[in-house]
Coordinates of C-alpha atoms in Angstrom, one line a residue:
M1 CA 36.1 -13.0 -15.0
V2 CA 36.9 -13.5 -18.7
P3 CA 39.7 -15.8 -19.8
R4 CA 42.7 -13.9 -21.2
V5 CA 44.1 -16.6 -23.4
T6 CA 43.0 -16.1 -27.0
G7 CA 42.0 -19.7 -27.6
L8 CA 40.1 -20.0 -24.3
T9 CA 38.4 -16.6 -24.9
R10 CA 37.0 -17.9 -28.2
V11 CA 35.7 -21.1 -26.6
Y12 CA 34.4 -19.1 -23.6
C13 CA 32.5 -16.8 -25.9
I14 CA 31.0 -19.8 -27.8
I15 CA 29.9 -21.3 -24.5
C16 CA 28.3 -18.0 -23.4
N17 CA 26.5 -17.7 -26.7
C18 CA 25.3 -21.3 -26.4
A19 CA 24.0 -20.6 -22.9
G20 CA 22.1 -17.6 -24.2
L21 CA 24.0 -15.0 -22.0
E22 CA 24.0 -11.4 -23.3
N23 CA 26.9 -10.5 -20.9
N24 CA 29.9 -12.8 -20.5
I25 CA 31.6 -10.9 -17.8
F26 CA 30.9 -11.9 -14.2
L27 CA 31.7 -10.0 -11.0
A28 CA 33.2 -11.6 -7.9
Y29 CA 30.9 -9.7 -5.5
E30 CA 27.7 -9.9 -7.5
V31 CA 24.9 -12.3 -6.9
Y32 CA 23.6 -14.2 -10.0
D33 CA 20.6 -16.4 -10.5
D34 CA 21.4 -20.1 -10.0
Q35 CA 19.7 -20.8 -13.4
I36 CA 22.7 -19.1 -15.1
F37 CA 25.0 -21.7 -13.6
Y38 CA 23.0 -24.6 -14.9
Q39 CA 22.7 -22.9 -18.4
I40 CA 26.5 -22.6 -18.5
V41 CA 26.9 -26.2 -17.4
D42 CA 24.6 -27.4 -20.2
A43 CA 26.4 -25.2 -22.7
V44 CA 29.9 -26.5 -21.7
C45 CA 28.7 -30.1 -22.0
A46 CA 27.3 -29.4 -25.5
T47 CA 30.3 -27.4 -26.7
L48 CA 33.0 -29.7 -25.3
G49 CA 31.2 -33.0 -25.7
M50 CA 31.4 -33.8 -21.9
D51 CA 28.9 -35.5 -19.7
C52 CA 27.5 -33.5 -16.9
D53 CA 28.8 -35.6 -14.0
T54 CA 32.4 -35.6 -15.4
L55 CA 32.3 -31.8 -15.8
L56 CA 30.9 -31.1 -12.3
F57 CA 33.4 -33.4 -10.7
N58 CA 36.4 -31.8 -12.4
F59 CA 35.0 -28.3 -11.7
G60 CA 34.8 -29.2 -8.0
Y61 CA 38.3 -30.8 -8.0
Y62 CA 40.0 -27.8 -9.5
T63 CA 38.0 -25.2 -7.6
F64 CA 40.7 -25.2 -4.9
S65 CA 43.8 -25.4 -7.0
V66 CA 42.7 -22.7 -9.5
Y67 CA 40.1 -20.4 -7.9
W68 CA 40.7 -20.5 -4.1
R69 CA 44.5 -20.4 -4.5
N70 CA 44.1 -17.1 -6.3
S71 CA 41.5 -15.6 -4.0
T72 CA 41.6 -14.0 -0.6
H73 CA 39.9 -17.0 1.0
D74 CA 42.8 -19.6 0.8
T75 CA 44.2 -18.7 4.2
L76 CA 40.8 -19.5 5.7
L77 CA 40.9 -23.0 4.3
Y78 CA 44.3 -23.7 5.7
C79 CA 43.1 -22.7 9.1
L80 CA 40.0 -24.9 9.2
G81 CA 41.8 -28.0 10.5
D82 CA 44.7 -30.4 10.4
S83 CA 42.7 -33.2 8.9
V84 CA 40.0 -33.8 6.3
Q85 CA 37.4 -34.5 9.0
E86 CA 38.2 -31.2 10.9
L87 CA 38.2 -29.3 7.7
I88 CA 34.7 -30.6 6.6
Q89 CA 33.3 -30.1 10.1
N90 CA 34.4 -26.4 10.0
L91 CA 33.1 -25.7 6.5
N92 CA 29.9 -24.5 8.0
A93 CA 31.9 -21.9 10.0
L94 CA 33.6 -20.9 6.8
H95 CA 30.3 -20.4 5.0
H96 CA 28.9 -18.5 7.9
H97 CA 31.9 -16.2 7.8
L98 CA 31.6 -15.7 4.1
S99 CA 27.9 -14.9 4.5
S100 CA 29.0 -11.7 6.4
R101 CA 30.7 -10.7 3.2
Y102 CA 28.0 -11.9 0.7
D103 CA 24.7 -10.9 2.3
K104 CA 22.6 -12.9 -0.2
M105 CA 24.6 -16.1 0.0
I106 CA 22.6 -19.3 0.5
A107 CA 25.1 -21.5 2.2
P108 CA 25.0 -25.3 2.1
A109 CA 25.6 -27.4 5.3
F110 CA 28.1 -30.2 6.0
T111 CA 28.3 -32.8 8.7
C112 CA 31.0 -35.4 9.1
N113 CA 31.2 -38.6 11.1
T114 CA 33.8 -41.3 11.6
V115 CA 33.1 -44.8 10.5
P116 CA 35.4 -47.9 10.6
E117 CA 36.2 -47.6 6.9
G118 CA 36.8 -43.9 6.8
L119 CA 34.4 -40.9 7.0
L120 CA 30.7 -40.2 6.3
V121 CA 29.9 -36.8 4.9
H122 CA 26.3 -35.4 4.9
Y123 CA 25.7 -32.5 2.5
H124 CA 22.5 -30.4 2.4
S125 CA 21.9 -27.7 -0.2
A126 CA 19.0 -25.7 -1.6
R127 CA 20.5 -26.3 -5.1
P128 CA 19.9 -29.5 -7.0
G129 CA 22.3 -31.6 -9.0
L130 CA 25.6 -30.7 -7.2
G131 CA 26.5 -34.1 -5.9
E132 CA 29.4 -34.7 -8.3
Y133 CA 30.6 -31.1 -7.7
V134 CA 30.9 -31.7 -4.0
R135 CA 32.5 -35.1 -4.6
G136 CA 35.1 -33.3 -6.7
I137 CA 35.7 -30.6 -4.0
I138 CA 36.3 -33.2 -1.3
T139 CA 38.7 -35.2 -3.5
G140 CA 40.5 -32.0 -4.5
L141 CA 40.9 -30.7 -0.9
A142 CA 42.1 -34.0 0.4
N143 CA 44.7 -34.3 -2.4
H144 CA 45.9 -30.7 -2.6
M145 CA 45.9 -29.9 1.1
Y146 CA 46.8 -33.2 2.8
R147 CA 48.3 -35.2 -0.1
L148 CA 45.8 -38.0 0.5
N149 CA 44.7 -40.3 -2.2
V150 CA 41.1 -40.8 -1.3
N151 CA 38.0 -42.4 -2.9
V152 CA 34.8 -40.4 -2.4
E153 CA 31.7 -42.5 -3.1
M154 CA 28.2 -41.1 -3.3
L155 CA 25.9 -43.4 -1.2
E156 CA 22.6 -41.6 -1.1
H157 CA 20.7 -38.7 -2.7
E158 CA 17.2 -37.6 -1.9
T159 CA 15.1 -34.4 -1.9
V160 CA 13.8 -33.4 1.5
S161 CA 10.9 -31.0 1.9
A162 CA 10.5 -29.5 5.3
R163 CA 10.5 -25.7 5.8
A164 CA 12.2 -25.5 2.4
T165 CA 13.2 -27.9 -0.2
K166 CA 16.7 -29.3 0.4
H167 CA 18.8 -31.8 -1.5
Y168 CA 20.6 -34.3 0.7
Y169 CA 23.7 -36.3 -0.3
K170 CA 25.7 -38.8 1.7
F171 CA 29.3 -39.6 0.8
R172 CA 31.8 -42.1 2.1
I173 CA 35.5 -41.2 2.1
T174 CA 38.0 -44.0 2.2
L175 CA 41.8 -44.1 1.8
N176 CA 43.6 -45.6 -1.1
G177 CA 47.0 -47.1 -0.5
V178 CA 49.0 -47.3 2.7
K179 CA 47.0 -46.6 5.9
D180 CA 49.7 -45.8 8.6
E181 CA 49.3 -43.6 11.6
I182 CA 50.3 -40.5 9.8
T183 CA 47.9 -41.0 6.9
L184 CA 45.0 -41.8 9.2
S185 CA 45.7 -38.7 11.3
K186 CA 45.4 -36.6 8.1
L187 CA 42.0 -38.2 7.5
H188 CA 40.5 -38.4 11.0
G189 CA 42.6 -35.9 13.0
I190 CA 44.9 -36.3 15.9
K191 CA 43.6 -38.6 18.6
N192 CA 44.1 -37.6 22.2
K193 CA 46.6 -34.9 20.9
K194 CA 49.4 -37.5 20.9
V195 CA 51.0 -36.0 17.8
G196 CA 51.2 -32.5 16.6
V197 CA 51.4 -30.8 13.2
I198 CA 54.0 -28.2 12.4
R199 CA 52.8 -26.0 9.6
D200 CA 54.3 -22.8 8.0
I201 CA 51.3 -21.0 6.4
K202 CA 53.5 -18.8 4.2
K203 CA 55.3 -21.9 2.9
V204 CA 52.0 -23.7 2.4
K205 CA 50.5 -20.9 0.5
A206 CA 53.5 -20.7 -1.8
N207 CA 53.2 -24.3 -2.6
F208 CA 49.4 -24.4 -2.3
H209 CA 49.4 -27.7 -0.4
I210 CA 50.3 -28.9 3.0
I211 CA 53.2 -31.4 3.1
K212 CA 53.1 -33.5 6.1
S213 CA 56.1 -35.9 6.3
K214 CA 57.1 -38.0 9.2
S215 CA 59.7 -35.4 10.2
E216 CA 56.9 -32.9 10.7
F217 CA 55.2 -35.1 13.3
E218 CA 56.5 -35.0 16.8
T219 CA 55.3 -35.7 20.3
E220 CA 54.0 -32.6 22.1
P221 CA 55.9 -31.7 25.3
K222 CA 54.2 -32.9 28.4
I223 CA 52.7 -30.2 30.5
N224 CA 51.3 -31.0 33.9
P225 CA 48.0 -29.3 34.4
I226 CA 47.2 -27.5 37.7
T227 CA 44.7 -29.8 39.3
S228 CA 45.2 -29.1 43.0
T229 CA 42.1 -29.9 45.1
D230 CA 43.1 -27.3 47.5
V231 CA 42.0 -24.5 45.1
D232 CA 38.4 -23.5 45.5
W233 CA 37.4 -22.2 42.0
P234 CA 35.4 -18.9 42.6
V235 CA 33.3 -19.3 39.4
T236 CA 29.8 -18.7 40.5
P237 CA 26.8 -18.7 38.1
E238 CA 26.8 -14.9 38.2
I239 CA 30.5 -14.7 37.2
F240 CA 30.0 -17.4 34.5
E241 CA 27.1 -15.4 33.1
S242 CA 29.2 -12.2 32.9
I243 CA 31.8 -14.2 31.0
A244 CA 29.4 -16.0 28.7
P245 CA 26.1 -14.0 28.7
Y246 CA 24.3 -16.4 26.3
H247 CA 24.3 -20.0 27.4
L248 CA 21.9 -22.8 27.8
I249 CA 22.1 -26.1 29.7
F250 CA 19.9 -29.0 28.6
N251 CA 19.7 -32.7 29.5
S252 CA 19.5 -35.8 27.3
D253 CA 15.8 -35.2 26.9
L254 CA 16.6 -31.7 25.5
K255 CA 14.8 -30.1 28.4
I256 CA 16.3 -26.7 29.3
L257 CA 17.8 -26.9 32.8
R258 CA 19.2 -23.4 32.8
M259 CA 18.9 -20.3 30.6
S260 CA 21.0 -17.2 31.1
V261 CA 19.3 -13.9 31.8
P262 CA 20.2 -12.3 28.4
F263 CA 18.7 -15.4 26.7
S264 CA 15.5 -15.0 28.8
R265 CA 15.2 -11.4 27.6
I266 CA 15.2 -12.5 24.0
I267 CA 12.5 -15.1 24.8
E268 CA 9.5 -12.8 25.3
C269 CA 6.9 -15.4 26.0
Q270 CA 5.5 -15.0 29.5
H271 CA 3.8 -18.4 29.7
I272 CA 6.9 -20.5 30.1
T273 CA 6.7 -22.0 33.7
D274 CA 8.1 -25.5 33.3
H275 CA 11.2 -26.7 31.5
P276 CA 10.5 -26.5 27.8
K277 CA 12.5 -28.5 25.3
I278 CA 15.1 -26.6 23.3
G279 CA 13.2 -27.5 20.1
D280 CA 10.1 -25.7 21.5
L281 CA 11.9 -22.4 21.4
F282 CA 14.6 -22.7 18.8
D283 CA 15.1 -24.0 15.2
I284 CA 18.4 -25.5 14.3
E285 CA 19.9 -23.8 11.2
I286 CA 23.4 -25.3 11.2
P287 CA 24.2 -28.1 11.0
Q288 CA 21.2 -29.4 9.1
V289 CA 20.4 -32.4 11.3
E290 CA 17.5 -33.3 13.3
L291 CA 17.6 -31.7 16.8
T292 CA 18.3 -34.8 18.9
H293 CA 20.7 -35.4 21.8
G294 CA 22.6 -38.0 19.8
N295 CA 23.0 -35.8 16.8
I296 CA 24.2 -32.9 18.9
L297 CA 26.9 -35.2 20.6
N298 CA 28.0 -36.4 17.1
E299 CA 28.4 -32.9 15.9
S300 CA 29.8 -31.3 19.1
N301 CA 32.9 -30.1 17.2
A302 CA 30.9 -28.3 14.6
L303 CA 29.5 -24.8 14.6
F304 CA 25.8 -24.6 15.7
I305 CA 23.4 -21.8 14.8
L306 CA 20.0 -21.7 16.6
S307 CA 17.3 -19.3 15.6
V308 CA 14.5 -18.2 18.0
K309 CA 11.1 -19.3 16.7
H310 CA 8.5 -16.6 16.0
S311 CA 5.7 -18.5 17.8
T312 CA 5.2 -21.8 19.6
S313 CA 2.6 -23.6 21.7
Y314 CA 3.7 -21.1 24.4
G315 CA 2.6 -18.2 22.3
V316 CA 4.7 -15.6 20.5
V317 CA 8.3 -16.1 21.4
S318 CA 9.9 -13.0 19.7
K319 CA 8.6 -9.9 18.1
R320 CA 12.0 -8.5 17.0
T321 CA 12.5 -7.0 13.6
L322 CA 15.2 -9.5 12.8
R323 CA 14.7 -13.1 13.9
P324 CA 17.3 -13.6 16.7
S325 CA 19.9 -16.2 15.9
F326 CA 22.8 -17.5 18.0
R327 CA 26.0 -19.2 17.0
G328 CA 28.2 -21.2 19.2
Q329 CA 29.5 -24.6 20.4
M330 CA 27.8 -27.5 22.1
C331 CA 29.9 -28.7 25.0
P332 CA 29.0 -32.0 26.7
F333 CA 29.7 -32.2 30.4
S334 CA 31.1 -35.7 30.0
S335 CA 31.7 -38.5 27.5
S336 CA 28.5 -40.2 28.8
L337 CA 25.8 -40.7 26.1
D338 CA 23.2 -39.0 28.4
S339 CA 25.5 -36.2 29.4
P340 CA 24.0 -32.7 29.8
I341 CA 25.1 -30.2 27.2
L342 CA 26.1 -26.6 27.6
F343 CA 25.5 -24.3 24.6
L344 CA 27.9 -21.4 24.6
A345 CA 26.7 -18.8 22.1
S346 CA 26.8 -15.2 21.0
P347 CA 24.4 -13.3 18.7
A348 CA 24.8 -14.3 15.1
V349 CA 25.2 -10.8 13.7
N350 CA 27.6 -9.3 11.3
S351 CA 27.0 -5.6 11.7
F352 CA 25.8 -3.0 14.2
E353 CA 22.6 -2.7 12.1
Q354 CA 21.7 -6.3 12.6
L355 CA 22.5 -6.0 16.3
E356 CA 20.0 -3.1 16.5
Q357 CA 17.3 -5.0 14.6
M358 CA 17.6 -7.8 17.2
G359 CA 17.0 -5.2 19.9
L360 CA 20.5 -5.7 21.4
S361 CA 23.4 -3.4 22.2
I362 CA 27.2 -3.8 22.7
A363 CA 26.5 -4.0 26.5
D364 CA 24.6 -7.2 25.9
I365 CA 27.7 -8.9 24.6
G366 CA 30.3 -10.3 26.9
K367 CA 33.4 -8.2 27.2
S368 CA 35.6 -11.2 26.3
S369 CA 33.5 -12.2 23.3
S370 CA 35.2 -12.1 19.9
L371 CA 32.0 -10.6 18.6
H372 CA 33.3 -7.2 19.6
V373 CA 36.3 -7.6 17.3
L374 CA 34.1 -9.1 14.5
L375 CA 31.7 -6.2 14.6
E376 CA 34.4 -3.6 14.7
S377 CA 36.3 -5.3 11.9
N378 CA 33.2 -5.6 9.8
N379 CA 32.3 -2.0 10.5
D380 CA 35.7 -1.1 9.0
Y381 CA 35.5 -3.8 6.3
T382 CA 32.1 -2.9 5.0
P383 CA 33.3 0.4 3.4
Q384 CA 36.2 -1.4 1.9
M385 CA 33.9 -4.1 0.5
D386 CA 31.6 -1.5 -0.9
L387 CA 34.5 0.3 -2.5
S388 CA 35.8 -3.1 -4.0
R389 CA 32.3 -3.7 -5.4
Q390 CA 32.1 -0.2 -6.9
L391 CA 35.6 -0.6 -8.4
E392 CA 34.7 -4.0 -9.9
K393 CA 31.5 -2.7 -11.3
A394 CA 33.3 0.3 -12.7
K395 CA 35.9 -2.0 -14.2
N396 CA 33.1 -4.2 -15.7
Q397 CA 31.4 -1.1 -17.1
L398 CA 34.7 0.1 -18.7
E399 CA 35.1 -3.4 -20.2
M400 CA 31.6 -3.3 -21.6
E401 CA 32.0 0.2 -22.9
K402 CA 35.4 -0.8 -24.4
A403 CA 33.7 -3.8 -26.1
A404 CA 30.9 -1.6 -27.3
V405 CA 33.4 0.9 -28.8
E406 CA 35.3 -1.9 -30.4
K407 CA 32.1 -3.3 -31.9
A408 CA 31.1 0.2 -33.2
R409 CA 34.6 0.6 -34.6
R410 CA 34.4 -2.7 -36.5
H411 CA 30.9 -1.7 -37.7
T412 CA 32.2 1.7 -38.9
D413 CA 35.2 0.0 -40.6
L414 CA 32.8 -2.4 -42.3
I415 CA 30.7 0.4 -43.7
L416 CA 33.9 2.4 -44.7
H417 CA 35.3 -0.7 -46.4
R418 CA 32.1 -1.0 -48.4
M419 CA 32.6 2.6 -49.6
L420 CA 36.4 2.5 -50.1
P421 CA 39.1 -0.1 -50.7
V422 CA 40.6 -1.3 -47.4
K423 CA 44.0 0.1 -48.2
V424 CA 42.5 3.5 -49.1
A425 CA 40.3 3.5 -46.0
S426 CA 43.3 2.9 -43.8
V427 CA 45.2 5.9 -45.3
L428 CA 42.1 8.1 -44.9
K429 CA 41.6 7.1 -41.2
Q430 CA 45.3 7.7 -40.5
N431 CA 45.9 10.9 -42.4
G432 CA 42.4 12.4 -42.8
Y433 CA 42.9 12.6 -46.6
V434 CA 44.1 10.5 -49.5
A435 CA 46.4 11.9 -52.2
P436 CA 45.5 11.3 -55.8
M437 CA 47.3 8.3 -57.3
E438 CA 48.1 7.3 -60.9
F439 CA 47.9 3.8 -62.2
S440 CA 49.4 3.0 -65.6
Q441 CA 47.2 0.0 -66.3
V442 CA 43.7 -0.9 -65.0
S443 CA 40.7 -2.6 -66.6
I444 CA 37.3 -1.0 -66.2
L445 CA 33.9 -2.7 -66.9
F446 CA 30.6 -1.0 -67.4
T447 CA 27.3 -2.9 -67.6
A448 CA 23.8 -1.6 -68.3
I449 CA 20.4 -3.2 -68.9
A450 CA 19.2 -3.3 -72.5
D451 CA 16.0 -1.3 -73.1
F452 CA 15.9 -0.1 -69.5
Q453 CA 13.7 2.8 -70.3
K454 CA 11.1 0.5 -71.9
I455 CA 11.2 -1.8 -68.9
C456 CA 10.6 1.2 -66.6
K457 CA 7.5 2.3 -68.6
E458 CA 6.0 -1.2 -68.5
T459 CA 6.9 -2.1 -64.9
S460 CA 6.0 -0.4 -61.6
S461 CA 8.8 1.5 -59.8
H462 CA 8.7 -0.9 -56.9
Q463 CA 9.3 -3.9 -59.2
V464 CA 12.2 -2.0 -60.9
V465 CA 13.9 -1.3 -57.6
T466 CA 13.4 -4.9 -56.5
M467 CA 14.9 -6.2 -59.7
L468 CA 17.9 -3.9 -59.6
N469 CA 18.6 -4.7 -56.0
D470 CA 18.5 -8.4 -56.8
L471 CA 20.7 -8.0 -59.8
F472 CA 23.3 -5.8 -58.2
T473 CA 23.5 -7.9 -55.1
R474 CA 24.3 -10.9 -57.2
F475 CA 27.1 -8.8 -58.8
D476 CA 28.4 -7.7 -55.4
N477 CA 28.7 -11.3 -54.2
L478 CA 31.2 -12.0 -57.1
L479 CA 33.6 -9.1 -56.3
E480 CA 35.8 -10.8 -53.8
T481 CA 36.1 -14.0 -55.8
Y482 CA 37.7 -12.1 -58.7
Q483 CA 39.4 -9.3 -56.7
V484 CA 37.4 -6.6 -58.5
Y485 CA 36.5 -3.3 -56.9
K486 CA 33.0 -1.9 -57.3
V487 CA 33.3 1.8 -58.2
E488 CA 29.6 2.9 -58.3
T489 CA 26.1 2.3 -59.6
V490 CA 24.0 4.9 -61.4
A491 CA 20.4 3.9 -62.3
D492 CA 20.9 0.6 -64.2
S493 CA 24.6 1.2 -64.8
Y494 CA 27.1 -0.9 -62.7
M495 CA 30.8 0.1 -62.8
M496 CA 33.8 -1.9 -61.6
A497 CA 37.5 -2.1 -62.1
A498 CA 40.6 -4.2 -61.4
G499 CA 44.3 -3.4 -61.1
F500 CA 44.1 -0.8 -58.2
P501 CA 44.7 0.2 -55.5
D502 CA 46.9 -2.9 -55.5
T503 CA 48.4 -3.3 -58.9
A504 CA 47.8 -6.7 -60.6
K505 CA 49.1 -8.1 -63.9
K506 CA 45.9 -10.1 -64.6
H507 CA 43.5 -7.2 -64.1
A508 CA 42.0 -7.7 -67.6
H509 CA 41.5 -11.4 -67.0
A510 CA 39.8 -10.7 -63.7
V511 CA 37.3 -8.3 -65.2
T512 CA 36.6 -10.6 -68.2
K513 CA 36.0 -13.6 -66.0
M514 CA 33.7 -11.4 -63.9
A515 CA 31.8 -10.4 -67.0
F516 CA 31.1 -14.1 -67.9
E517 CA 29.8 -14.7 -64.3
M518 CA 27.6 -11.6 -64.4
R519 CA 26.0 -12.8 -67.6
R520 CA 25.3 -16.2 -66.0
E521 CA 23.8 -14.5 -63.0
V522 CA 21.4 -12.6 -65.3
K523 CA 20.3 -15.8 -67.0
E524 CA 19.8 -17.6 -63.6
M525 CA 17.8 -14.6 -62.3
N526 CA 15.6 -14.6 -65.4
S527 CA 14.8 -18.3 -65.0
T528 CA 14.1 -18.0 -61.3
Y529 CA 12.0 -14.8 -61.3
S530 CA 10.5 -14.9 -64.8
Y531 CA 12.4 -11.7 -65.7
N532 CA 13.3 -11.1 -69.4
I533 CA 16.3 -8.8 -69.2
E534 CA 19.6 -8.7 -71.0
I535 CA 22.7 -6.7 -70.2
L536 CA 25.3 -4.9 -72.3
I537 CA 28.9 -5.2 -71.0
G538 CA 31.8 -3.0 -72.1
V539 CA 35.5 -3.3 -71.0
H540 CA 38.5 -1.1 -71.7
S541 CA 42.1 -1.1 -70.2
G542 CA 44.4 1.9 -69.7
P543 CA 45.8 4.5 -67.3
V544 CA 43.6 6.2 -64.7
V545 CA 44.0 8.7 -61.8
T546 CA 42.2 7.8 -58.6
G547 CA 41.2 9.9 -55.6
V548 CA 38.7 10.2 -52.7
I549 CA 36.1 12.9 -53.4
G550 CA 34.2 14.6 -50.6
T551 CA 34.1 14.2 -46.8
K552 CA 30.4 13.3 -46.4
Q553 CA 29.7 9.9 -47.9
P554 CA 33.2 10.0 -49.7
R555 CA 33.5 8.3 -53.0
Y556 CA 36.6 6.7 -54.5
C557 CA 36.5 8.0 -58.1
L558 CA 38.5 7.2 -61.3
F559 CA 39.4 9.8 -63.8
G560 CA 40.8 9.7 -67.4
D561 CA 40.0 8.8 -70.9
T562 CA 40.0 5.1 -69.9
V563 CA 36.8 5.6 -68.0
N564 CA 35.1 7.3 -70.9
T565 CA 36.3 4.7 -73.4
A566 CA 35.0 1.8 -71.2
S567 CA 31.6 3.5 -71.0
R568 CA 31.6 3.8 -74.8
M569 CA 32.4 0.1 -75.1
N570 CA 29.3 -0.5 -73.1
S571 CA 27.0 1.8 -75.1
T572 CA 28.2 0.5 -78.5
G573 CA 27.9 -3.2 -77.5
E574 CA 25.1 -5.6 -78.0
P575 CA 22.8 -7.3 -75.5
D576 CA 24.1 -10.4 -73.9
R577 CA 27.6 -9.7 -75.4
I578 CA 30.9 -8.8 -73.8
H579 CA 32.4 -5.9 -75.9
I580 CA 36.1 -5.2 -75.3
S581 CA 38.5 -2.6 -76.7
Q582 CA 41.7 -3.4 -78.6
E583 CA 43.7 -2.4 -75.5
T584 CA 41.9 -5.0 -73.4
F585 CA 42.3 -7.6 -76.2
K586 CA 46.1 -7.2 -76.0
H587 CA 46.1 -8.2 -72.3
I588 CA 44.0 -11.4 -72.8
C589 CA 44.5 -12.6 -76.4
D590 CA 47.1 -15.2 -75.3
D591 CA 44.5 -17.0 -73.1
S592 CA 43.3 -20.1 -74.9
S593 CA 40.1 -20.2 -72.9
Y594 CA 38.8 -17.1 -74.7
H595 CA 37.5 -16.8 -78.2
F596 CA 37.3 -13.5 -79.9
I597 CA 35.1 -12.1 -82.7
S598 CA 36.5 -9.0 -84.4
R599 CA 34.0 -6.3 -85.1
G600 CA 36.5 -4.5 -87.3
K601 CA 36.7 -0.7 -86.8
I602 CA 33.5 0.9 -85.6
F603 CA 32.7 4.5 -85.0
V604 CA 32.8 5.4 -81.3
K605 CA 31.4 8.8 -80.3
G606 CA 34.1 11.1 -79.2
L607 CA 36.8 8.6 -80.1
G608 CA 36.4 8.0 -83.8
L609 CA 37.1 4.7 -85.5
R610 CA 38.2 2.0 -83.0
A611 CA 39.0 -1.7 -83.4
T612 CA 36.8 -3.7 -81.0
Y613 CA 36.0 -7.3 -80.2
F614 CA 33.4 -9.6 -78.7
V615 CA 34.9 -12.2 -76.3
E616 CA 33.2 -15.5 -75.7
E617 CA 34.0 -18.8 -73.9
D618 CA 32.7 -21.1 -76.7
Q619 CA 33.9 -21.4 -80.3
N620 CA 30.4 -21.5 -82.0
I621 CA 28.8 -18.1 -81.5
T622 CA 25.7 -16.5 -83.0
V623 CA 26.4 -12.8 -83.6
H624 CA 23.4 -10.5 -83.7
T625 CA 23.8 -8.0 -86.6
H626 CA 22.2 -4.6 -86.8
D627 CA 19.8 -5.6 -89.5
N628 CA 18.5 -8.4 -87.2
D629 CA 20.0 -11.1 -89.5
T630 CA 22.3 -13.8 -88.0
L631 CA 25.4 -15.4 -89.3
E632 CA 27.7 -18.1 -88.0
V633 CA 31.3 -17.0 -87.3
T634 CA 34.3 -18.8 -85.8
S635 CA 36.9 -17.5 -83.5
I636 CA 39.7 -15.3 -85.0
D637 CA 43.2 -16.6 -85.7
R638 CA 45.3 -15.4 -82.8
E639 CA 48.6 -15.3 -84.6
D640 CA 47.2 -13.2 -87.5
H641 CA 45.7 -10.7 -85.2
Q642 CA 48.8 -10.5 -83.0
S643 CA 50.8 -9.7 -86.1
E644 CA 48.3 -7.0 -87.1
L645 CA 48.6 -5.5 -83.7

């Protein structure tokens, strides 16, 4: 999912870039490498300046209130139990249920025990470093679902290597504040069923927490159970086996006293003659505790999943394609610490395909088993799940294509804006053409390299191209600063103008200031790269007509005598000087930062005699005359020239 809020989207993109992720869209039904999660955690910590433990705790705490509340799994949580202990004990069942939806899910395991000061929670996971995340989840669930103010303390953390590396954490949950009967019942559950809980799931979901006030607790009505000793219960072992086809009975030494016939068919070893221990034939998958009689009694309220071993000291136990697993409940016969235990189970399958791989059929499942309903619902649900995944992938693909189109559009606009002014490009995109426009006053600047032909003869073509690219790139970098538009470059000639397409009163000032900067850039380039070039700069102001010419590589062109006159100002100028016409002089002569040197009237090809000026920033100027002599001149008197004009 991608955040929709603009500010969050920006931060989210920064985090994804910091994490080195090429794609920042994640699908709900897709399986991702765990390393991506840790990369994102590191990136969030670096971007937001948070420490890892604080981030993981808050992530866990708000997982329920933000994610689960908006997902389809929130009802499952509400049905897990009426207390924190019951909920944690049934988390394994929830994960097992979700594993039928997410076939590559690697689920953690929870166990929960009562201690005088509160609860002890044991957490096993294949993923490292999630202790603070789990502590946040437990705190959040207790607060949001049961309105309990609890303190969750991490007591132990170790890495256990057995069949696979597991990370073990032990937490202690204690209550903060008042510890009355109602509060304790929310933590430990209802003892001896003396109080009940009334709960409206729809109301709970609307408010996303369970409110349990005193008025909601009431004593259950007393029902007298039928316990007549005159009734002879006709439940023979055969009848019980037809009701519960898969069951085991074992004693406190874990020796199997009875195994149902369907179980015996799964256990294919022919060398079992005595009473093997349950650990000889089965591995315990959930809960992740050592297979002892005491642990089984402590976890009797939890879901148990036992898997048949492939081989033991008795030989090969099962040759099935899929390793048979059974889920069910451990039922002690009494409260005695050495009580025999009945394991009521059913095959741990989620589809008919898995049932077939175990070598079983529907007939091998008890008629009253809920597994019938689960398999049928999963059989109907799987196509829906596949359709949801396909729709989500299609949506993600559309989002990616949309982003790619938007990126391509921005890239195209960038290229177009380098060829045409932004305003003109927008009109061209909208209408497909741009009508010619007249501008009464613009200023045009031409620049060229002095003795360029001589430089070309004395220098290689590669060096000339490199030099021109360096020079013109420096000029390009100045354009936005002075709001000047680059019209074109031809060989060593660089043309720019100001005052269009957006009119500006200071167009002549902008071009003149740009000319000074261009001259400084040339001097800097000469000192940096040992070049020895000089440029001629000519400026003229007047009316022009503009238009977009051509459809392939369109050009924004300027037409009129102003363009020709500006070009003549350039060709009749002198190296390292800024040569302006009388029309440009009128626009900038009142600026005290400029100093002007009149050239009088000079002959301009095609234009006749024209009054022109050199413009400088300093008062003391050395003017190069045509006979190579030099003379000192001072700036002209502004008032006299203004009266002459």
